[in-house]
mmCIF file of C-alpha atoms in Angstrom:
data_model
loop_
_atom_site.group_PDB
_atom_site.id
_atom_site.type_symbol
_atom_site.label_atom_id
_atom_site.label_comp_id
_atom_site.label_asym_id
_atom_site.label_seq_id
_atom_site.Cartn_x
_atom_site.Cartn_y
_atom_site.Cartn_z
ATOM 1 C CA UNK A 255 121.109 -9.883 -42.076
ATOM 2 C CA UNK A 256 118.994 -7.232 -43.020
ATOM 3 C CA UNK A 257 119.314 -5.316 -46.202
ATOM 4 C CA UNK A 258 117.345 -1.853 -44.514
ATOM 5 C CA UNK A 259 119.804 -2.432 -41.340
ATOM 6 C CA UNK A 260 122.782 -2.100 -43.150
ATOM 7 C CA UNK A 261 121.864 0.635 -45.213
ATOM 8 C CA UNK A 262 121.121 2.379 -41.790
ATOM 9 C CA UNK A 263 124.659 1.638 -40.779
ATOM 10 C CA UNK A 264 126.158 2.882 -43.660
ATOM 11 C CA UNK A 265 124.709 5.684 -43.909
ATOM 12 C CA UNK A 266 124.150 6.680 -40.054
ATOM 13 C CA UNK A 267 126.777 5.077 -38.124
ATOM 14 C CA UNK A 268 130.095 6.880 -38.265
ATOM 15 C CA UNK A 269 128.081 10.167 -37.561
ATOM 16 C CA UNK A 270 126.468 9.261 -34.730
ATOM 17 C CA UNK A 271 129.391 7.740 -33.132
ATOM 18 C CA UNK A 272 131.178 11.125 -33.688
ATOM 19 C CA UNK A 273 128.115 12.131 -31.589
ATOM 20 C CA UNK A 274 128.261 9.965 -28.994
ATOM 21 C CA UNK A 275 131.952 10.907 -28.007
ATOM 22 C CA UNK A 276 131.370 14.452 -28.362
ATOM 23 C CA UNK A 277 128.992 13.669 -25.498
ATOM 24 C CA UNK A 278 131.659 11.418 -23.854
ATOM 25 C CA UNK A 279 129.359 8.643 -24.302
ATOM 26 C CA UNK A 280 131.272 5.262 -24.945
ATOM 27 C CA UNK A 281 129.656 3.396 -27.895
ATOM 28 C CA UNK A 282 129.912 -0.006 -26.818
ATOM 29 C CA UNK A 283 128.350 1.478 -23.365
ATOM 30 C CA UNK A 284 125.257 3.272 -24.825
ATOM 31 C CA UNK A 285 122.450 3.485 -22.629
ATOM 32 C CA UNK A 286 119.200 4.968 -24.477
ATOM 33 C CA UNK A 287 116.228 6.733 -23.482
ATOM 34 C CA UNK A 288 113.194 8.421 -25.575
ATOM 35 C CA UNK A 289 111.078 10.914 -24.597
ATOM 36 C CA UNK A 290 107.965 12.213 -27.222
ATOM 37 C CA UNK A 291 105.364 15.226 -26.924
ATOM 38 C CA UNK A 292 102.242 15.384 -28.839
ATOM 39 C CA UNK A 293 101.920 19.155 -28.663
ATOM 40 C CA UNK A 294 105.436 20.409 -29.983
ATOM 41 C CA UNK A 295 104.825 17.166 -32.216
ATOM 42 C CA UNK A 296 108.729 15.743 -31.157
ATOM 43 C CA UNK A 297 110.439 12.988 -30.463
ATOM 44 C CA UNK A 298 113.425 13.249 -28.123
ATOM 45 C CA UNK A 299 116.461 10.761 -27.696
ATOM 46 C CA UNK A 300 118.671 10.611 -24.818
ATOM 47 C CA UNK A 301 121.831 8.989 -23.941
ATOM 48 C CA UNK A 302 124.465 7.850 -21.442
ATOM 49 C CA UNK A 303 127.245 5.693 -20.458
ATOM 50 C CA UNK A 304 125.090 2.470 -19.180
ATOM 51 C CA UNK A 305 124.376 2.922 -15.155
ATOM 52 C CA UNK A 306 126.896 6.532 -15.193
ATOM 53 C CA UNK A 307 125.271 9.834 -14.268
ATOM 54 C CA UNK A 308 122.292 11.737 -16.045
ATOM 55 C CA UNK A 309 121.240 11.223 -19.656
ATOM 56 C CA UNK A 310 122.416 13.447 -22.162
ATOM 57 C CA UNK A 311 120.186 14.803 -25.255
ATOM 58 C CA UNK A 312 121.531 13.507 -28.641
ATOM 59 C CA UNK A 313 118.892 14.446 -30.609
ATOM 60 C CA UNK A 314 115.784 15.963 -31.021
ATOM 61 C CA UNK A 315 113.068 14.614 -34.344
ATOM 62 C CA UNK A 316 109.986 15.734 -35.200
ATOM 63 C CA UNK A 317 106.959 13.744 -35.335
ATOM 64 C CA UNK A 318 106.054 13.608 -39.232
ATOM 65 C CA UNK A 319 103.138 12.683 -38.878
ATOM 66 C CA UNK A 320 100.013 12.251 -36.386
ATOM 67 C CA UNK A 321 96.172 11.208 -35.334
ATOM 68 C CA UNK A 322 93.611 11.392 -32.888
ATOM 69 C CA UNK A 323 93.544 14.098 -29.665
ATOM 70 C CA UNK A 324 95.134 14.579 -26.631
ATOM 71 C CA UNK A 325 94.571 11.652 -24.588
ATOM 72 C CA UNK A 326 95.577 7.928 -24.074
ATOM 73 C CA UNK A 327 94.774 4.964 -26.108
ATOM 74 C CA UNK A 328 91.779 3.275 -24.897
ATOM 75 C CA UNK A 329 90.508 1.045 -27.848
ATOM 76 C CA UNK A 330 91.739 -0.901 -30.909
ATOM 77 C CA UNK A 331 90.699 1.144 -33.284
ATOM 78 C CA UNK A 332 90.250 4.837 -31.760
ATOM 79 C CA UNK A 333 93.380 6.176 -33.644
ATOM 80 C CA UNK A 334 94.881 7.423 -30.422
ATOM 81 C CA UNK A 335 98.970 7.616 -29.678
ATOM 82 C CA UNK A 336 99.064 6.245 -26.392
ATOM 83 C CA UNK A 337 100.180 8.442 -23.348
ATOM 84 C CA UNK A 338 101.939 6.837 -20.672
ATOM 85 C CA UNK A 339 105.492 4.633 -19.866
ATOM 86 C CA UNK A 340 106.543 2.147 -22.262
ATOM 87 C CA UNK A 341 109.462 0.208 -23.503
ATOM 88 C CA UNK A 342 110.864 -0.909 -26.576
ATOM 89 C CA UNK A 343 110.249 -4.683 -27.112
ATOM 90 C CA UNK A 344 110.874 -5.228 -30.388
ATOM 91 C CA UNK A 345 112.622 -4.351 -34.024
ATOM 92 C CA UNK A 346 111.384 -4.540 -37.126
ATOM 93 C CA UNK A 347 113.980 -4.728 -39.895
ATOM 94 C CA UNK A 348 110.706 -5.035 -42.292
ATOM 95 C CA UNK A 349 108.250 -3.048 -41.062
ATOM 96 C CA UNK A 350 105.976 -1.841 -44.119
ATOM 97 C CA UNK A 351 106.760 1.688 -42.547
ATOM 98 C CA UNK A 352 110.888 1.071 -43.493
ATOM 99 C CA UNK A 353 111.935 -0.117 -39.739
ATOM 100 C CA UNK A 354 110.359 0.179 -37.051
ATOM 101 C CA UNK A 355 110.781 -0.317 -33.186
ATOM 102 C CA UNK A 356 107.506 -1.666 -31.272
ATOM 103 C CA UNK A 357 105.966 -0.251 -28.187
ATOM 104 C CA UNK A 358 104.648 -2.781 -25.407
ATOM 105 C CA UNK A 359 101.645 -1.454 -25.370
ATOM 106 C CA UNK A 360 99.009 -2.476 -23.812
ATOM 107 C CA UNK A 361 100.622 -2.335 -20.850
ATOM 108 C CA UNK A 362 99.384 -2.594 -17.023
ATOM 109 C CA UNK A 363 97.872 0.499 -17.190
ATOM 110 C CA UNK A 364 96.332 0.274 -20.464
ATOM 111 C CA UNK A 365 94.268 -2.899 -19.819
ATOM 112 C CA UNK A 366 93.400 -1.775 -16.140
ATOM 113 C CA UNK A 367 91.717 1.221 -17.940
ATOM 114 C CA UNK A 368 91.073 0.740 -21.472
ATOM 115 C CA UNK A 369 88.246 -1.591 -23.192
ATOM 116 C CA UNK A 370 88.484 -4.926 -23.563
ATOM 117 C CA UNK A 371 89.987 -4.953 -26.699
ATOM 118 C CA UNK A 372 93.060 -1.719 -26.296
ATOM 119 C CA UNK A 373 94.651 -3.101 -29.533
ATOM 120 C CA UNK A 374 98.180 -3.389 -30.282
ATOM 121 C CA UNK A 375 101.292 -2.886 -32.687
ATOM 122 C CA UNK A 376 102.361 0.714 -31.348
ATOM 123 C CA UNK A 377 105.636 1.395 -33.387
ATOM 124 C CA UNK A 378 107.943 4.557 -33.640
ATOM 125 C CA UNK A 379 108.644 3.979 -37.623
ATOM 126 C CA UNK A 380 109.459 5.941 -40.656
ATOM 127 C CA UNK A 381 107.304 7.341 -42.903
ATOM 128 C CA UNK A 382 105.363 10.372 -42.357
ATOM 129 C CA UNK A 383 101.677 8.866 -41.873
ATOM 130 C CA UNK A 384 100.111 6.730 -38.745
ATOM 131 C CA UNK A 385 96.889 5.629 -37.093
ATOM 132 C CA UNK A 386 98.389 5.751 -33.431
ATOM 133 C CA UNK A 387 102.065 5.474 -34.173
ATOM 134 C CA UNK A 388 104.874 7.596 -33.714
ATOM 135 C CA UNK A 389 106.184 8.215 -37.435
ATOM 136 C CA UNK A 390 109.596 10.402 -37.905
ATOM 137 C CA UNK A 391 110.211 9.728 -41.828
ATOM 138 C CA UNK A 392 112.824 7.252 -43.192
ATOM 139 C CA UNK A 393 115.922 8.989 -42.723
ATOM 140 C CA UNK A 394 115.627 9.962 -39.143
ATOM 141 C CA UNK A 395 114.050 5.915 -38.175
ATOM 142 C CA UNK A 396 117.624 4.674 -39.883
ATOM 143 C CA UNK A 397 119.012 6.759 -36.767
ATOM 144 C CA UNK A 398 116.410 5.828 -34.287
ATOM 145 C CA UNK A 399 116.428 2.193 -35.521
ATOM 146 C CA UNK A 400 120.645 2.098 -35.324
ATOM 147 C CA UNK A 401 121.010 3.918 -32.194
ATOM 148 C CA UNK A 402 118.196 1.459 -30.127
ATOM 149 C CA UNK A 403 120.268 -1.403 -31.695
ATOM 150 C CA UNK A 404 123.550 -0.769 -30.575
ATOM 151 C CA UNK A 405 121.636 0.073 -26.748
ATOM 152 C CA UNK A 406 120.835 -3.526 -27.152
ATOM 153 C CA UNK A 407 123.432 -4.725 -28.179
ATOM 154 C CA UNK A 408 125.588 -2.693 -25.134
ATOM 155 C CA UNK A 409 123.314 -4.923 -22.679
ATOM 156 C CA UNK A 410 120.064 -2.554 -22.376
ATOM 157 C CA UNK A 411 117.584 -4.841 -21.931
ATOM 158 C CA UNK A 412 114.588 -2.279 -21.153
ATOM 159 C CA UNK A 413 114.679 0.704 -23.330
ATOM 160 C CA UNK A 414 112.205 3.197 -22.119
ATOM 161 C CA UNK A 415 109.788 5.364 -23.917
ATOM 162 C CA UNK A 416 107.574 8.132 -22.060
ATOM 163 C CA UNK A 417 105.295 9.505 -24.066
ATOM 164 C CA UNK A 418 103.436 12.717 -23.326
ATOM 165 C CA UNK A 419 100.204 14.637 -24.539
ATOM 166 C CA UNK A 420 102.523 18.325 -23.200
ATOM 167 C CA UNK A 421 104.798 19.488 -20.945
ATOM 168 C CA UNK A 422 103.453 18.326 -18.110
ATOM 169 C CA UNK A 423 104.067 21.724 -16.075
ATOM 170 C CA UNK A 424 101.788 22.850 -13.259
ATOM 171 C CA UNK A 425 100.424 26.007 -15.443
ATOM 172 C CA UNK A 426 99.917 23.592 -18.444
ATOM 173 C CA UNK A 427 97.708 21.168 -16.541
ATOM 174 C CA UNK A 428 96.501 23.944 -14.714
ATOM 175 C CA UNK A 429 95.047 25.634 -18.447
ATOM 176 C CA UNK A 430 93.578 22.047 -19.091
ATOM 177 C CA UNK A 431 91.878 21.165 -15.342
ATOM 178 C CA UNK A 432 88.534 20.662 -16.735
ATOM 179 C CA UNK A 433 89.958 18.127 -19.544
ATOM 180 C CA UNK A 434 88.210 14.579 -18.705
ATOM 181 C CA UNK A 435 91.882 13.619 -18.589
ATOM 182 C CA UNK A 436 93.322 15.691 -16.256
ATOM 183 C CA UNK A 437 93.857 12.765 -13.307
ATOM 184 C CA UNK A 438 95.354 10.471 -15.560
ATOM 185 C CA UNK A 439 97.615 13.438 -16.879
ATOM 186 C CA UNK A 440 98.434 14.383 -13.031
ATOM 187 C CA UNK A 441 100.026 10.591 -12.313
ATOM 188 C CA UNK A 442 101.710 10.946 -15.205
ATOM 189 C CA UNK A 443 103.424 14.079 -14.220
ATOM 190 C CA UNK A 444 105.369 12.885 -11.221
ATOM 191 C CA UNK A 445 107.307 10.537 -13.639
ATOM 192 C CA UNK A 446 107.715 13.704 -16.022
ATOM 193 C CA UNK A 447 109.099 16.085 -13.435
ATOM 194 C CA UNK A 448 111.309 13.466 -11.965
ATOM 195 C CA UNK A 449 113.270 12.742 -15.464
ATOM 196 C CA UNK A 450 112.900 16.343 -15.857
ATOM 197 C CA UNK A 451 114.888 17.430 -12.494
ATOM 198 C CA UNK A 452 117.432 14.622 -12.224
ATOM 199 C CA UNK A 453 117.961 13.823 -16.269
ATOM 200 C CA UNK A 454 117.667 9.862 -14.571
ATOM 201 C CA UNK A 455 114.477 7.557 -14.980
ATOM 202 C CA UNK A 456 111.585 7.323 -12.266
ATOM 203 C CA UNK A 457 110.343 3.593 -11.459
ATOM 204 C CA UNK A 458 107.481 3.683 -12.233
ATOM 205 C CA UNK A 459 104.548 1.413 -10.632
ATOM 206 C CA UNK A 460 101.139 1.058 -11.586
ATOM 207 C CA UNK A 461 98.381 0.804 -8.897
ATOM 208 C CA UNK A 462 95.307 -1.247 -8.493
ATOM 209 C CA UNK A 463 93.260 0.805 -10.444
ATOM 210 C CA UNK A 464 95.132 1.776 -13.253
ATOM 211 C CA UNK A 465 97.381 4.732 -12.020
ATOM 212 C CA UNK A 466 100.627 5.217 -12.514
ATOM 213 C CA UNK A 467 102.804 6.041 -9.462
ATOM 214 C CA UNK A 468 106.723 6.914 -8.779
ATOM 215 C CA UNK A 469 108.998 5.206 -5.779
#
């Protein structure tokens, strides 16, 4: 229905089918996963057949653009990227930013420990500018935007996004202990090591006071 949708198909589709198979990933069973790092500025995209085995990496985009510091989102506002676990729970074919695919954040955590007002309308979309977004230009969203799309359309209901402020390795937290956001940053890393060990997703709970855990 959407002009900037089928332009993305055009131009984007054959090609990353021929990726998909050379990972022996079935189109029509795509199951997606991102992953983004503030420091290294990147945006990661993983795949697999839907419920088979580990995810694969497909590709690998740089953020194009960024604001605010390490550390969550806690305000409308405070021009942070939010840190934390997220899915995808929404498209937009007309996004001012090209297309765009929204965040649902706030989420549990985010109103357990942000203000009042956290804000809202988190988007990975193209361009190369944000306040709080996650932008990767307009050539590299047609990807993004096509790739989440066909997840969808495969039956992925809850496409996850983890987003990062590093690595979170013991000696990285370790160089940033005194950081006022160190214990958030250590209950995200159990959700961090466990995608990074198995290449399969954590569940991922949030406590009573704002915490994330892993069962």
């Amino acid at each position: 229905m959407y002009p900037r949708v089928r332009a993305a198909y055009a131009a984007t589709w054959e090609p990353l089918q021929a990726l998909l198979r050379s990972h022996h990933i079935e189109p029509s069973r795509l199951e997606l996963f991102f992953r983004a790092f503030k420091i290294g500025q990147r945006l990661e995209v993983w795949g697999r057949n839907a419920g088979e085995g580990p995810y694969q990496l497909l590709r690998t985009y740089s953020i194009a653009g960024t604001s605010g510091t390490l550390g969550p989102k806690r305000a409308q506002g405070d021009g942070q990227v939010p840190e934390g676990f997220y899915e995808l729970d929404r498209f937009n074919p007309r996004s001012l930013y090209y297309l765009s695919l929204g965040l649902n954040y706030p989420n549990a955590s985010d109103r357990l420990l942000g203000s009042a007002h956290p804000g809202q309308d988190i988007f990975i979309h193209g361009s190369d500018v944000t306040i709080g977004c996650v932008p990767i230009t307009d050539a590299l969203i047609q990807e993004a935007y096509v790739l989440a799309v066909e997840a969808h359309n495969a039956g992925q209901q809850h496409i996850q996004v983890h987003i990062f402020p590093f690595s979170l390795t013991e000696e990285n937290l370790f160089t940033r202990q005194h950081s006022r956001h160190y214990d958030f940053w250590k209950s995200l890393q159990p959700g961090y090591e466990y995608f990074t060990r198995h290449h399969t997703l954590p569940e991922v709970l949030v406590d009573s006071v704002g915490s994330y855990a892993i069962r």
